[in-house]
Amino acid sequence: MKVDVFNLDTQRWKNLKVSSEFKNMVSHTTNLYDDKFYIYGNASSGGVGLSILDPTTEEEHAGRITGTHTKVSLEEIPFPSVQLHTATLYEDTLYIFGGSANGTRINTLSSLNLKTLSYQPQVPIKGGTPPGVRSFHSACLVPNIQVHTDDPTTIGPAIVIFGGFFGLESWSASYKGSFAPLL
Amino acid sequence: MHVLDLQTMTWHEGKLSNYGTHGVLPAARSNHTAEYSSYDGRIYMFGGCYGKDNPEVIFLSDLYAFEPSWTGPRSLFEICIGKVAGIHYPLPGTQKGKRKTAKLKQESVEEMLTRVLPEQVREALVMYQQKHQLLLGVKTLK
């Protein structure tokens, strides 16, 4: 796995060398928590797993930096196979929404407490209608948001989901489907 | 736009349907980015792709700002459209010839903003710049 780091102070790129156990991945998400990168899901290994990369223990050898990498095995946490999802961090919890699991788009909201590494496959929802199945969408955390134009009340903190791709065909079929409106 | 209230764990569906009041609504898309800026309390949405009823995916290079705490007039506006790899991809849903490409490398940001933004949005930008001295979106484009 190749990890590139752009130093904002020096405006220079550096390569972060990680162990060979850290396999190549795509369609995953990365969140920074407690000075570590939590990398969830990826396609190249079947869309399964959580990797934790600690760049603070880096050692530099011949211009390359080595970070400590930990792979949390499936035996420890029963992760679903997911990719093309979003992962939004709020306090100690990562909220994982949508994506593609085993070739099927989903609209499941699951959570992972990064402090305890406890996983909740389906977060209980108390009301409202969840977004439809989708992948390639975006999500971000906001402290407050006014949901309706005619109602000045704000809610929050909240996760805002924008757009995405939905359709009936799985990824084994051609790239065909519909795009969700952004707003 | 779907909103999950983390306090009540309730889903909401936000709507900004008053076209013209809020500026140009972004086209439906996927593969885009949306980041909340704690600097100015706005969500910046960039790019993505669009391909409904089209065998070829159209890549977008537009930048939108959205004020989540206020869905009134001017809560949403398009910062600019630009170029991706030297190819101009027009925003779907707009009339051909109505929109011009922003040549980010050949003109100043002020010139570009004057050319691509509606007058009322430019006024909002000027007011915002006067208030905060700096517009994060413009800074990013530089």
Short mmCIF file of C-alpha atoms in Angstrom, two decimals:
data_model
loop_
_atom_site.label_atom_id
_atom_site.label_comp_id
_atom_site.label_asym_id
_atom_site.label_seq_id
_atom_site.Cartn_x
_atom_site.Cartn_y
_atom_site.Cartn_z
CA MET A 1 0.00 0.00 0.00
CA LYS A 2 1.40 3.36 -0.98
CA VAL A 3 0.62 6.30 1.27
CA ASP A 4 1.57 9.80 0.16
CA VAL A 5 1.75 12.69 2.60
CA PHE A 6 1.62 16.35 1.64
CA ASN A 7 3.25 18.58 4.23
CA LEU A 8 1.24 21.81 4.39
CA ASP A 9 4.12 23.73 6.00
CA THR A 10 6.82 22.77 3.51
CA GLN A 11 4.44 22.21 0.56
CA ARG A 12 6.26 18.97 -0.23
CA TRP A 13 5.18 15.39 -0.81
CA LYS A 14 6.59 12.46 1.11
CA ASN A 15 5.97 8.77 0.85
CA LEU A 16 4.78 6.94 3.95
CA LYS A 17 6.11 3.42 3.94
CA VAL A 18 3.85 0.92 5.66
CA SER A 19 4.13 -2.79 6.28
CA SER A 20 3.39 -5.27 3.53
CA GLU A 21 0.32 -6.38 5.49
CA PHE A 22 -1.24 -3.08 4.54
CA LYS A 23 -2.67 -4.16 1.20
CA ASN A 24 -3.69 -1.94 -1.68
CA MET A 25 -7.21 -0.64 -1.36
CA VAL A 26 -9.80 1.42 -3.19
CA SER A 27 -13.30 2.70 -2.39
CA HIS A 28 -12.48 2.89 1.30
CA THR A 29 -12.86 5.77 3.76
CA THR A 30 -10.27 7.34 6.04
CA ASN A 31 -10.97 9.24 9.26
CA LEU A 32 -8.51 10.81 11.66
CA TYR A 33 -9.17 9.96 15.31
CA ASP A 34 -6.82 10.17 18.26
CA ASP A 35 -3.92 10.97 15.90
CA LYS A 36 -4.47 7.74 13.99
CA PHE A 37 -6.02 7.00 10.63
CA TYR A 38 -8.98 4.62 10.72
CA ILE A 39 -9.38 3.12 7.26
CA TYR A 40 -12.64 1.26 6.73
CA GLY A 41 -13.69 -1.02 3.90
CA ASN A 42 -12.05 -1.50 0.53
CA ALA A 43 -12.73 -3.31 -2.70
CA SER A 44 -9.47 -5.13 -3.31
CA SER A 45 -9.93 -7.37 -0.29
CA GLY A 46 -13.64 -7.88 -0.73
CA GLY A 47 -14.68 -4.69 0.98
CA VAL A 48 -14.02 -6.00 4.45
CA GLY A 49 -12.02 -4.69 7.35
CA LEU A 50 -10.65 -1.91 9.43
CA SER A 51 -7.04 -0.77 9.32
CA ILE A 52 -5.50 1.59 11.83
CA LEU A 53 -2.47 3.57 10.73
CA ASP A 54 -0.47 5.46 13.33
CA PRO A 55 1.76 8.00 11.58
CA THR A 56 2.98 9.48 14.87
CA THR A 57 5.33 6.56 15.46
CA GLU A 58 6.98 7.20 12.14
CA GLU A 59 10.66 6.53 11.59
CA GLU A 60 12.46 7.97 8.63
CA HIS A 61 14.78 5.75 6.61
CA ALA A 62 16.38 6.98 3.40
CA GLY A 63 13.68 9.57 2.84
CA ARG A 64 10.81 7.19 3.54
CA ILE A 65 8.65 7.26 6.63
CA THR A 66 7.38 4.11 8.27
CA GLY A 67 4.09 4.24 10.12
CA THR A 68 2.73 1.63 12.48
CA HIS A 69 -0.12 -0.27 10.93
CA THR A 70 -2.66 -2.45 12.67
CA LYS A 71 -5.18 -4.63 10.92
CA VAL A 72 -8.25 -5.47 12.94
CA SER A 73 -9.23 -8.97 11.93
CA LEU A 74 -12.72 -10.07 11.03
CA GLU A 75 -12.73 -12.50 13.93
CA GLU A 76 -12.60 -9.59 16.34
CA ILE A 77 -15.22 -7.41 14.70
CA PRO A 78 -17.94 -8.77 12.40
CA PHE A 79 -17.70 -6.07 9.73
CA PRO A 80 -20.04 -6.26 6.79
CA SER A 81 -18.49 -6.26 3.37
CA VAL A 82 -18.83 -2.65 2.30
CA GLN A 83 -17.24 -0.20 -0.09
CA LEU A 84 -18.19 3.10 -1.76
CA HIS A 85 -19.75 4.13 1.55
CA THR A 86 -19.32 7.26 3.67
CA ALA A 87 -17.89 7.32 7.17
CA THR A 88 -18.56 10.36 9.34
CA LEU A 89 -16.90 10.81 12.70
CA TYR A 90 -18.85 12.31 15.59
CA GLU A 91 -17.16 12.30 18.99
CA ASP A 92 -15.85 8.73 19.40
CA THR A 93 -18.18 7.12 16.89
CA LEU A 94 -17.85 6.52 13.18
CA TYR A 95 -21.20 6.49 11.37
CA ILE A 96 -21.03 4.42 8.21
CA PHE A 97 -23.78 4.96 5.68
CA GLY A 98 -24.69 3.31 2.39
CA GLY A 99 -22.26 2.02 -0.16
CA SER A 100 -22.10 -1.31 -1.85
CA ALA A 101 -22.08 -4.63 0.02
CA ASN A 102 -21.49 -7.82 -1.94
CA GLY A 103 -22.43 -6.04 -5.17
CA THR A 104 -25.67 -4.57 -3.85
CA ARG A 105 -26.19 -0.94 -2.93
CA ILE A 106 -27.41 -0.43 0.61
CA ASN A 107 -28.78 2.35 2.82
CA THR A 108 -27.75 0.82 6.11
CA LEU A 109 -26.47 3.08 8.89
CA SER A 110 -23.96 1.26 11.06
CA SER A 111 -21.64 2.62 13.71
CA LEU A 112 -18.22 1.84 15.06
CA ASN A 113 -17.02 3.20 18.39
CA LEU A 114 -13.34 3.87 17.81
CA LYS A 115 -12.59 4.09 21.51
CA THR A 116 -13.94 0.63 22.33
CA LEU A 117 -13.97 -0.80 18.78
CA SER A 118 -17.55 -1.90 19.40
CA TYR A 119 -19.56 -2.28 16.22
CA GLN A 120 -23.28 -1.78 15.75
CA PRO A 121 -24.46 -3.24 12.42
CA GLN A 122 -27.72 -1.26 12.36
CA VAL A 123 -28.08 1.97 14.31
CA PRO A 124 -31.62 2.29 15.74
CA ILE A 125 -33.45 5.16 14.04
CA LYS A 126 -36.26 6.84 15.94
CA GLY A 127 -38.00 8.63 13.10
CA GLY A 128 -38.00 9.96 9.58
CA THR A 129 -37.34 8.25 6.30
CA PRO A 130 -33.75 7.24 5.59
CA PRO A 131 -32.19 8.03 2.21
CA GLY A 132 -32.57 5.35 -0.42
CA VAL A 133 -29.82 2.92 -1.32
CA ARG A 134 -26.80 4.64 -2.80
CA SER A 135 -23.07 4.65 -3.35
CA PHE A 136 -20.59 7.32 -4.47
CA HIS A 137 -22.44 9.83 -2.29
CA SER A 138 -20.89 12.30 0.15
CA ALA A 139 -21.49 13.02 3.81
CA CYS A 140 -20.30 15.62 6.25
CA LEU A 141 -20.88 16.55 9.87
CA VAL A 142 -22.38 19.96 10.66
CA PRO A 143 -22.91 21.51 14.10
CA ASN A 144 -26.37 22.75 13.12
CA ILE A 145 -28.56 22.93 10.06
CA GLN A 146 -31.88 24.43 9.07
CA VAL A 147 -33.66 21.64 7.28
CA HIS A 148 -36.66 23.45 5.83
CA THR A 149 -36.87 26.87 4.25
CA ASP A 150 -40.13 27.76 5.99
CA ASP A 151 -38.98 26.61 9.44
CA PRO A 152 -36.14 28.59 11.03
CA THR A 153 -35.51 25.89 13.63
CA THR A 154 -32.06 24.38 13.40
CA ILE A 155 -31.11 20.86 14.40
CA GLY A 156 -27.76 19.34 15.10
CA PRO A 157 -25.18 18.14 15.28
CA ALA A 158 -26.17 16.29 12.17
CA ILE A 159 -24.83 14.26 9.28
CA VAL A 160 -25.74 15.65 5.86
CA ILE A 161 -25.88 13.22 2.94
CA PHE A 162 -25.56 14.65 -0.57
CA GLY A 163 -26.31 12.94 -3.86
CA GLY A 164 -24.92 9.60 -4.87
CA PHE A 165 -25.57 6.89 -7.38
CA PHE A 166 -28.42 4.43 -7.23
CA GLY A 167 -29.80 1.85 -9.57
CA LEU A 168 -31.09 -1.64 -9.81
CA GLU A 169 -28.06 -3.23 -11.35
CA SER A 170 -25.17 -4.60 -9.37
CA TRP A 171 -21.55 -3.67 -10.01
CA SER A 172 -21.11 -6.81 -12.05
CA ALA A 173 -23.32 -5.18 -14.66
CA SER A 174 -22.51 -2.11 -16.72
CA TYR A 175 -22.26 1.34 -15.20
CA LYS A 176 -25.87 2.26 -15.43
CA GLY A 177 -28.31 3.86 -13.05
CA SER A 178 -29.52 7.16 -11.73
CA PHE A 179 -28.00 10.00 -9.79
CA ALA A 180 -29.54 11.35 -6.62
CA PRO A 181 -30.11 15.10 -6.50
CA LEU A 182 -27.66 17.02 -4.39
CA LEU A 183 -30.22 19.25 -2.71
CA MET B 1 -30.13 16.27 0.73
CA HIS B 2 -30.80 14.01 3.70
CA VAL B 3 -30.01 15.00 7.25
CA LEU B 4 -29.56 12.70 10.24
CA ASP B 5 -30.07 14.49 13.55
CA LEU B 6 -27.57 12.82 15.85
CA GLN B 7 -29.35 14.12 18.95
CA THR B 8 -32.70 12.53 18.16
CA MET B 9 -31.48 9.93 15.62
CA THR B 10 -34.16 11.13 13.21
CA TRP B 11 -33.83 11.44 9.44
CA HIS B 12 -34.95 14.63 7.72
CA GLU B 13 -35.14 15.48 4.05
CA GLY B 14 -33.99 19.00 3.37
CA LYS B 15 -35.37 20.85 0.39
CA LEU B 16 -34.15 23.89 -1.47
CA SER B 17 -36.64 24.00 -4.28
CA ASN B 18 -37.07 27.74 -4.69
CA TYR B 19 -34.98 28.03 -7.85
CA GLY B 20 -33.77 31.54 -8.50
CA THR B 21 -33.89 32.57 -4.88
CA HIS B 22 -31.06 30.33 -3.82
CA GLY B 23 -28.99 30.55 -6.96
CA VAL B 24 -28.39 27.72 -9.35
CA LEU B 25 -29.10 24.39 -7.71
CA PRO B 26 -26.34 21.83 -8.27
CA ALA B 27 -27.05 19.09 -10.76
CA ALA B 28 -27.63 15.56 -9.48
CA ARG B 29 -24.29 13.82 -9.17
CA SER B 30 -22.09 11.21 -7.57
CA ASN B 31 -18.35 10.90 -6.79
CA HIS B 32 -18.30 14.49 -5.52
CA THR B 33 -16.88 15.87 -2.28
CA ALA B 34 -18.65 17.82 0.45
CA GLU B 35 -16.67 19.31 3.30
CA TYR B 36 -17.85 21.42 6.20
CA SER B 37 -15.59 24.37 6.88
CA SER B 38 -15.41 25.38 10.53
CA TYR B 39 -13.69 28.54 9.29
CA ASP B 40 -16.87 30.06 7.90
CA GLY B 41 -19.58 27.54 8.76
CA ARG B 42 -20.23 26.56 5.18
CA ILE B 43 -20.31 23.32 3.28
CA TYR B 44 -18.22 23.38 0.11
CA MET B 45 -19.24 20.90 -2.56
CA PHE B 46 -16.94 20.20 -5.48
CA GLY B 47 -17.13 18.28 -8.70
CA GLY B 48 -18.33 14.74 -9.20
CA CYS B 49 -19.85 13.17 -12.23
CA TYR B 50 -23.20 12.98 -13.91
CA GLY B 51 -24.45 10.61 -16.53
CA LYS B 52 -28.19 10.17 -16.38
CA ASP B 53 -29.55 8.85 -19.65
CA ASN B 54 -26.10 9.25 -21.08
CA PRO B 55 -23.75 6.41 -21.97
CA GLU B 56 -20.77 8.56 -21.11
CA VAL B 57 -20.11 9.98 -17.70
CA ILE B 58 -19.78 13.75 -17.61
CA PHE B 59 -17.25 15.02 -15.11
CA LEU B 60 -18.13 18.19 -13.24
CA SER B 61 -15.73 20.80 -11.95
CA ASP B 62 -18.07 23.24 -10.27
CA LEU B 63 -17.82 24.50 -6.72
CA TYR B 64 -20.80 25.32 -4.56
CA ALA B 65 -21.04 26.84 -1.11
CA PHE B 66 -23.97 26.11 1.13
CA GLU B 67 -24.78 27.65 4.50
CA PRO B 68 -26.35 24.81 6.51
CA SER B 69 -27.61 26.99 9.35
CA TRP B 70 -29.67 29.14 7.00
CA THR B 71 -31.69 27.95 4.04
CA GLY B 72 -32.99 31.41 3.19
CA PRO B 73 -32.06 33.40 0.07
CA ARG B 74 -28.40 33.16 -0.92
CA SER B 75 -27.76 30.26 1.39
CA LEU B 76 -26.50 28.38 -1.65
CA PHE B 77 -24.41 29.76 -4.45
CA GLU B 78 -22.13 28.56 -7.16
CA ILE B 79 -18.58 29.83 -6.78
CA CYS B 80 -17.44 28.96 -10.27
CA ILE B 81 -17.22 26.38 -12.98
CA GLY B 82 -13.80 25.50 -14.21
CA LYS B 83 -11.71 23.16 -16.26
CA VAL B 84 -10.71 19.59 -15.66
CA ALA B 85 -7.58 18.47 -17.52
CA GLY B 86 -8.06 21.25 -20.06
CA ILE B 87 -11.50 20.06 -21.10
CA HIS B 88 -14.59 22.07 -20.30
CA TYR B 89 -17.52 20.05 -19.05
CA PRO B 90 -20.63 22.26 -19.07
CA LEU B 91 -23.02 21.97 -16.18
CA PRO B 92 -25.89 19.68 -17.19
CA GLY B 93 -29.29 21.29 -17.27
CA THR B 94 -28.04 24.64 -18.50
CA GLN B 95 -28.74 25.93 -21.96
CA LYS B 96 -25.94 25.50 -24.43
CA GLY B 97 -24.00 28.69 -24.93
CA LYS B 98 -25.44 30.39 -21.88
CA ARG B 99 -22.54 29.52 -19.62
CA LYS B 100 -18.90 30.21 -20.23
CA THR B 101 -15.83 28.46 -18.96
CA ALA B 102 -13.90 30.11 -16.16
CA LYS B 103 -10.27 30.43 -17.26
CA LEU B 104 -8.81 30.25 -13.79
CA LYS B 105 -5.19 30.54 -14.89
CA GLN B 106 -5.64 33.41 -17.33
CA GLU B 107 -7.60 35.96 -15.37
CA SER B 108 -7.89 37.23 -11.87
CA VAL B 109 -10.31 35.68 -9.45
CA GLU B 110 -12.19 38.98 -9.33
CA GLU B 111 -12.56 39.03 -13.12
CA MET B 112 -13.68 35.43 -13.12
CA LEU B 113 -16.24 36.02 -10.38
CA THR B 114 -17.58 39.06 -12.19
CA ARG B 115 -18.02 37.06 -15.38
CA VAL B 116 -19.57 33.84 -14.08
CA LEU B 117 -21.65 34.89 -11.11
CA PRO B 118 -25.09 36.52 -11.17
CA GLU B 119 -25.13 40.09 -9.89
CA GLN B 120 -26.98 39.28 -6.68
CA VAL B 121 -24.50 36.54 -5.82
CA ARG B 122 -21.58 38.90 -6.47
CA GLU B 123 -23.17 41.34 -4.05
CA ALA B 124 -23.39 38.60 -1.45
CA LEU B 125 -19.74 37.73 -2.02
CA VAL B 126 -18.64 41.32 -1.65
CA MET B 127 -20.63 41.66 1.56
CA TYR B 128 -19.10 38.44 2.81
CA GLN B 129 -15.58 39.53 1.91
CA GLN B 130 -16.06 42.84 3.64
CA LYS B 131 -17.23 41.04 6.73
CA HIS B 132 -14.59 38.34 6.87
CA GLN B 133 -11.78 39.90 4.82
CA LEU B 134 -11.23 36.61 3.07
CA LEU B 135 -13.36 34.20 1.11
CA LEU B 136 -12.22 30.67 1.64
CA GLY B 137 -13.54 29.51 -1.71
CA VAL B 138 -11.65 32.18 -3.62
CA LYS B 139 -8.51 31.46 -1.65
CA THR B 140 -8.77 27.82 -2.63
CA LEU B 141 -9.06 28.71 -6.30
CA LYS B 142 -5.89 30.81 -6.21
#
